[in-house]
PDB file of C-alpha atoms in Angstrom:
ATOM      1  CA  MET S  59      79.222  83.779 124.946  1.00 67.00           C
ATOM      2  CA  GLU S  60      82.445  85.107 125.434  1.00 71.00           C
ATOM      3  CA  GLU S  61      83.594  88.692 124.513  1.00 67.00           C
ATOM      4  CA  ILE S  62      85.035  89.115 120.879  1.00 58.00           C
ATOM      5  CA  ILE S  63      88.416  91.397 121.438  1.00 51.00           C
ATOM      6  CA  ASN S  64      89.859  93.044 118.445  1.00 48.00           C
ATOM      7  CA  LYS S  65      93.625  92.189 119.208  1.00 50.00           C
ATOM      8  CA  VAL S  66      95.144  93.977 116.103  1.00 49.00           C
ATOM      9  CA  ALA S  67      93.199  97.326 117.167  1.00 51.00           C
ATOM     10  CA  SER S  68      94.505  97.056 120.703  1.00 49.00           C
ATOM     11  CA  SER S  69      98.168  95.829 119.696  1.00 61.00           C
ATOM     12  CA  ALA S  70     101.258  98.202 119.527  1.00 81.00           C
ATOM     13  CA  LEU S  71     101.433  97.764 116.211  1.00 92.00           C
ATOM     14  CA  GLU S  72     102.472 101.052 114.101  1.00 95.00           C
ATOM     15  CA  VAL S  73     100.885 101.203 110.487  1.00 95.00           C
ATOM     16  CA  PHE S  74     103.291 102.841 107.716  1.00 96.00           C
ATOM     17  CA  ASP S  75     100.790 103.461 105.202  1.00 96.00           C
ATOM     18  CA  LEU S  76     102.708 104.755 101.922  1.00 96.00           C
ATOM     19  CA  GLU S  77      99.527 105.902 100.611  1.00 94.00           C
ATOM     20  CA  ASP S  78      99.631 108.838 103.240  1.00 94.00           C
ATOM     21  CA  TYR S  79     102.748 109.934 101.384  1.00 93.00           C
ATOM     22  CA  TYR S  80     101.223 110.086  97.889  1.00 92.00           C
ATOM     23  CA  PRO S  81     102.732 113.019  95.879  1.00 89.00           C
ATOM     24  CA  LYS S  82      99.659 115.658  94.796  1.00 91.00           C
ATOM     25  CA  GLY S  83      99.749 116.920  91.520  1.00 95.00           C
ATOM     26  CA  VAL S  84      98.911 116.103  88.076  1.00 97.00           C
ATOM     27  CA  ARG S  85     101.109 113.883  86.238  1.00 97.00           C
ATOM     28  CA  THR S  86     101.905 113.906  82.402  1.00 98.00           C
ATOM     29  CA  GLN S  87     103.760 111.817  80.144  1.00 98.00           C
ATOM     30  CA  ILE S  88     105.346 113.441  77.103  1.00 98.00           C
ATOM     31  CA  ASP S  89     105.916 110.885  74.731  1.00 97.00           C
ATOM     32  CA  ILE S  90     109.069 111.909  72.354  1.00 97.00           C
ATOM     33  CA  SER S  91     108.057 109.619  69.450  1.00 96.00           C
ATOM     34  CA  GLN S  92     105.248 111.839  68.755  1.00 96.00           C
ATOM     35  CA  TRP S  93     107.610 114.090  67.095  1.00 96.00           C
ATOM     36  CA  LEU S  94     109.406 111.258  65.355  1.00 95.00           C
ATOM     37  CA  LEU S  95     108.784 110.077  61.693  1.00 92.00           C
ATOM     38  CA  GLU S  96     106.888 107.122  61.778  1.00 90.00           C
ATOM     39  CA  GLY S  97     107.585 107.152  65.856  1.00 89.00           C
ATOM     40  CA  PHE S  98     110.936 106.187  65.050  1.00 92.00           C
ATOM     41  CA  LEU S  99     113.225 108.409  63.137  1.00 94.00           C
ATOM     42  CA  LEU S 100     114.432 111.539  64.405  1.00 94.00           C
ATOM     43  CA  LYS S 101     114.963 114.385  62.049  1.00 95.00           C
ATOM     44  CA  GLU S 102     116.536 117.202  64.055  1.00 96.00           C
ATOM     45  CA  LYS S 103     115.262 120.010  62.125  1.00 97.00           C
ATOM     46  CA  ASP S 104     111.517 118.739  62.003  1.00 96.00           C
ATOM     47  CA  PHE S 105     111.907 117.875  65.744  1.00 96.00           C
ATOM     48  CA  ARG S 106     113.055 121.291  66.843  1.00 97.00           C
ATOM     49  CA  GLU S 107     110.094 122.741  64.668  1.00 97.00           C
ATOM     50  CA  HIS S 108     107.735 120.513  66.404  1.00 97.00           C
ATOM     51  CA  LEU S 109     108.752 121.262  69.424  1.00 97.00           C
ATOM     52  CA  LYS S 110     108.861 125.118  68.946  1.00 97.00           C
ATOM     53  CA  ASN S 111     105.029 124.661  67.805  1.00 97.00           C
ATOM     54  CA  HIS S 112     104.420 122.811  70.528  1.00 98.00           C
ATOM     55  CA  ASP S 113     102.160 124.650  73.383  1.00 98.00           C
ATOM     56  CA  TRP S 114     104.185 124.220  76.477  1.00 98.00           C
ATOM     57  CA  THR S 115     101.809 126.311  78.843  1.00 98.00           C
ATOM     58  CA  GLN S 116      99.665 123.013  79.013  1.00 98.00           C
ATOM     59  CA  TYR S 117     101.910 121.613  81.432  1.00 98.00           C
ATOM     60  CA  LYS S 118     101.937 124.396  83.941  1.00 98.00           C
ATOM     61  CA  ASN S 119     102.681 123.402  87.439  1.00 98.00           C
ATOM     62  CA  GLN S 120     102.463 119.507  86.372  1.00 98.00           C
ATOM     63  CA  LEU S 121     104.357 116.812  87.223  1.00 98.00           C
ATOM     64  CA  VAL S 122     106.042 115.495  83.875  1.00 98.00           C
ATOM     65  CA  ALA S 123     107.630 112.198  82.586  1.00 98.00           C
ATOM     66  CA  ILE S 124     109.355 112.403  79.551  1.00 98.00           C
ATOM     67  CA  ASN S 125     110.070 109.146  77.672  1.00 96.00           C
ATOM     68  CA  CYS S 126     109.733 107.669  74.201  1.00 96.00           C
ATOM     69  CA  SER S 127     107.051 104.711  74.040  1.00 95.00           C
ATOM     70  CA  THR S 128     108.414 103.433  70.801  1.00 95.00           C
ATOM     71  CA  ASP S 129     111.853 101.235  70.434  1.00 93.00           C
ATOM     72  CA  ALA S 130     113.509 104.269  68.394  1.00 93.00           C
ATOM     73  CA  ILE S 131     117.228 105.269  69.204  1.00 90.00           C
ATOM     74  CA  VAL S 132     116.643 108.829  70.376  1.00 93.00           C
ATOM     75  CA  PRO S 133     119.908 110.689  71.349  1.00 95.00           C
ATOM     76  CA  ALA S 134     120.401 112.152  74.971  1.00 93.00           C
ATOM     77  CA  TRP S 135     120.028 115.665  73.760  1.00 97.00           C
ATOM     78  CA  ALA S 136     116.297 115.168  72.658  1.00 97.00           C
ATOM     79  CA  SER S 137     115.123 114.417  75.887  1.00 96.00           C
ATOM     80  CA  ILE S 138     117.237 117.309  77.409  1.00 97.00           C
ATOM     81  CA  LEU S 139     115.654 119.660  74.470  1.00 98.00           C
ATOM     82  CA  VAL S 140     112.333 118.346  75.670  1.00 98.00           C
ATOM     83  CA  THR S 141     113.037 119.254  79.175  1.00 98.00           C
ATOM     84  CA  ILE S 142     114.056 122.673  78.821  1.00 98.00           C
ATOM     85  CA  GLN S 143     111.144 123.494  76.650  1.00 98.00           C
ATOM     86  CA  VAL S 144     109.066 122.131  79.533  1.00 98.00           C
ATOM     87  CA  ALA S 145     111.041 123.344  82.326  1.00 98.00           C
ATOM     88  CA  PRO S 146     109.571 127.015  82.673  1.00 98.00           C
ATOM     89  CA  PHE S 147     105.766 125.459  83.219  1.00 98.00           C
ATOM     90  CA  ALA S 148     106.253 122.079  84.883  1.00 98.00           C
ATOM     91  CA  SER S 149     106.805 121.646  88.751  1.00 97.00           C
ATOM     92  CA  LYS S 150     108.721 118.451  88.359  1.00 97.00           C
ATOM     93  CA  ILE S 151     110.501 116.581  85.424  1.00 98.00           C
ATOM     94  CA  VAL S 152     111.864 113.075  85.193  1.00 98.00           C
ATOM     95  CA  ASP S 153     113.141 110.878  82.286  1.00 97.00           C
ATOM     96  CA  GLY S 154     111.085 107.736  82.376  1.00 96.00           C
ATOM     97  CA  THR S 155     107.473 106.598  82.843  1.00 96.00           C
ATOM     98  CA  ILE S 156     104.900 107.924  85.150  1.00 95.00           C
ATOM     99  CA  GLU S 157     105.903 105.248  87.833  1.00 94.00           C
ATOM    100  CA  ASP S 158     109.517 106.643  87.514  1.00 96.00           C
ATOM    101  CA  LEU S 159     108.114 109.909  88.412  1.00 96.00           C
ATOM    102  CA  ASP S 160     106.104 108.574  91.419  1.00 95.00           C
ATOM    103  CA  ALA S 161     109.266 106.733  92.421  1.00 95.00           C
ATOM    104  CA  ALA S 162     111.121 109.913  92.477  1.00 96.00           C
ATOM    105  CA  LEU S 163     108.548 111.990  94.063  1.00 96.00           C
ATOM    106  CA  TYR S 164     108.294 109.036  96.743  1.00 96.00           C
ATOM    107  CA  GLU S 165     112.066 109.635  97.083  1.00 95.00           C
ATOM    108  CA  GLU S 166     111.968 113.273  98.010  1.00 95.00           C
ATOM    109  CA  LEU S 167     109.248 112.603 100.489  1.00 95.00           C
ATOM    110  CA  LEU S 168     110.205 109.792 102.351  1.00 96.00           C
ATOM    111  CA  ALA S 169     113.876 111.198 102.709  1.00 96.00           C
ATOM    112  CA  LYS S 170     111.894 114.274 104.813  1.00 96.00           C
ATOM    113  CA  VAL S 171     110.181 111.295 107.329  1.00 97.00           C
ATOM    114  CA  ASP S 172     111.259 111.132 110.746  1.00 97.00           C
ATOM    115  CA  TYR S 173     111.547 107.397 110.834  1.00 97.00           C
ATOM    116  CA  SER S 174     112.702 107.887 114.615  1.00 97.00           C
ATOM    117  CA  LEU S 175     109.087 107.974 115.443  1.00 96.00           C
ATOM    118  CA  TYR S 176     109.139 104.218 115.143  1.00 97.00           C
ATOM    119  CA  LYS S 177     111.983 103.386 117.388  1.00 97.00           C
ATOM    120  CA  ASN S 178     111.871  99.933 119.202  1.00 96.00           C
ATOM    121  CA  LYS S 179     108.156  99.621 117.496  1.00 97.00           C
ATOM    122  CA  ALA S 180     106.625  96.748 115.855  1.00 97.00           C
ATOM    123  CA  VAL S 181     105.684  98.452 112.241  1.00 97.00           C
ATOM    124  CA  ILE S 182     103.487  97.042 109.501  1.00 97.00           C
ATOM    125  CA  ILE S 183     104.405  98.537 106.098  1.00 97.00           C
ATOM    126  CA  LYS S 184     100.613  98.578 104.670  1.00 94.00           C
ATOM    127  CA  GLY S 185     100.458  96.738 101.281  1.00 88.00           C
ATOM    128  CA  CYS S 186      97.191  97.438  99.672  1.00 82.00           C
ATOM    129  CA  SER S 187      96.558 101.061  98.453  1.00 82.00           C
ATOM    130  CA  LYS S 188      94.122 102.583  96.112  1.00 88.00           C
ATOM    131  CA  LYS S 189      96.776 104.777  94.480  1.00 89.00           C
ATOM    132  CA  PRO S 190      99.993 103.682  92.435  1.00 88.00           C
ATOM    133  CA  VAL S 191     102.821 103.033  95.024  1.00 92.00           C
ATOM    134  CA  PRO S 192     105.341 102.054  93.123  1.00 93.00           C
ATOM    135  CA  MET S 193     107.764  99.413  94.640  1.00 94.00           C
ATOM    136  CA  ARG S 194     110.875 101.704  95.145  1.00 94.00           C
ATOM    137  CA  ALA S 195     108.698 103.574  97.723  1.00 95.00           C
ATOM    138  CA  TYR S 196     108.302 100.366  99.574  1.00 96.00           C
ATOM    139  CA  VAL S 197     112.085  99.457  99.302  1.00 96.00           C
ATOM    140  CA  ILE S 198     112.862 103.124 100.616  1.00 96.00           C
ATOM    141  CA  ALA S 199     110.516 102.889 103.500  1.00 97.00           C
ATOM    142  CA  ALA S 200     111.682  99.347 104.714  1.00 97.00           C
ATOM    143  CA  THR S 201     115.437 100.452 104.458  1.00 97.00           C
ATOM    144  CA  ASN S 202     114.641 103.585 106.776  1.00 97.00           C
ATOM    145  CA  LEU S 203     112.290 101.788 108.652  1.00 98.00           C
ATOM    146  CA  GLN S 204     114.731  98.989 109.389  1.00 97.00           C
ATOM    147  CA  ALA S 205     117.123 101.377 111.318  1.00 96.00           C
ATOM    148  CA  TYR S 206     114.661 102.067 114.103  1.00 97.00           C
ATOM    149  CA  ALA S 207     111.753  99.444 114.214  1.00 97.00           C
ATOM    150  CA  ARG S 208     111.866  96.269 116.314  1.00 97.00           C
ATOM    151  CA  SER S 209     109.764  94.787 113.692  1.00 97.00           C
ATOM    152  CA  ILE S 210     108.789  94.943 110.192  1.00 97.00           C
ATOM    153  CA  MET S 211     105.864  93.205 108.416  1.00 97.00           C
ATOM    154  CA  TYR S 212     104.085  93.523 105.239  1.00 96.00           C
ATOM    155  CA  GLY S 213     100.689  93.518 104.147  1.00 93.00           C
ATOM    156  CA  GLU S 214      97.483  94.020 106.576  1.00 88.00           C
ATOM    157  CA  ALA S 215      97.406  93.644 110.500  1.00 81.00           C
ATOM    158  CA  CYS S 216      95.175  90.599 110.140  1.00 83.00           C
ATOM    159  CA  SER S 217      97.862  88.782 107.491  1.00 84.00           C
ATOM    160  CA  ALA S 218     100.758  90.269 107.802  1.00 90.00           C
ATOM    161  CA  VAL S 219     103.986  88.732 106.450  1.00 94.00           C
ATOM    162  CA  PRO S 220     107.249  89.002 108.563  1.00 95.00           C
ATOM    163  CA  LEU S 221     110.101  91.116 107.001  1.00 95.00           C
ATOM    164  CA  TYR S 222     112.774  91.674 109.788  1.00 96.00           C
ATOM    165  CA  LYS S 223     113.249  91.532 113.397  1.00 96.00           C
ATOM    166  CA  ALA S 224     115.925  93.376 115.276  1.00 93.00           C
ATOM    167  CA  PRO S 225     118.717  91.298 116.478  1.00 90.00           C
ATOM    168  CA  LYS S 226     118.520  91.349 120.957  1.00 84.00           C
ATOM    169  CA  LEU S 227     120.967  93.324 122.254  1.00 74.00           C
TER     170      LEU S 227
END
């Protein structure tokens, strides 16, 4: 019987796992609609009163996304006012959803990665993750890796989808 050789394990394939860069921290979404009349109408006096009485300390050291979950037309100053209230407590604030927050966090973290470590290497951007990695993180990683990698694939080593091959010089 012939010995089974794991060609994937012995290959020079480098795995770029975005889950390794997953930003730590408690994520919280603040939904402005909770302070709107019937979730749709902003009455400035009532809105300001709700913000004044809200316990902002609960967001201490948290990553905060501010949005409105209803189809209400909310003036820009409303989100800015919420931002000003939560800013002394939150470690990061974005306008949008939790996914927008994760994308912004990944943008910051991936900007600090030394992609030159992947120079002239075959790289696979790992596709499966247990944590919510936003599509924007994959796009950023691929864009940055393309400047260095010999080739880029997506997925798992056993079933990778080829994405890029550097031109031969």
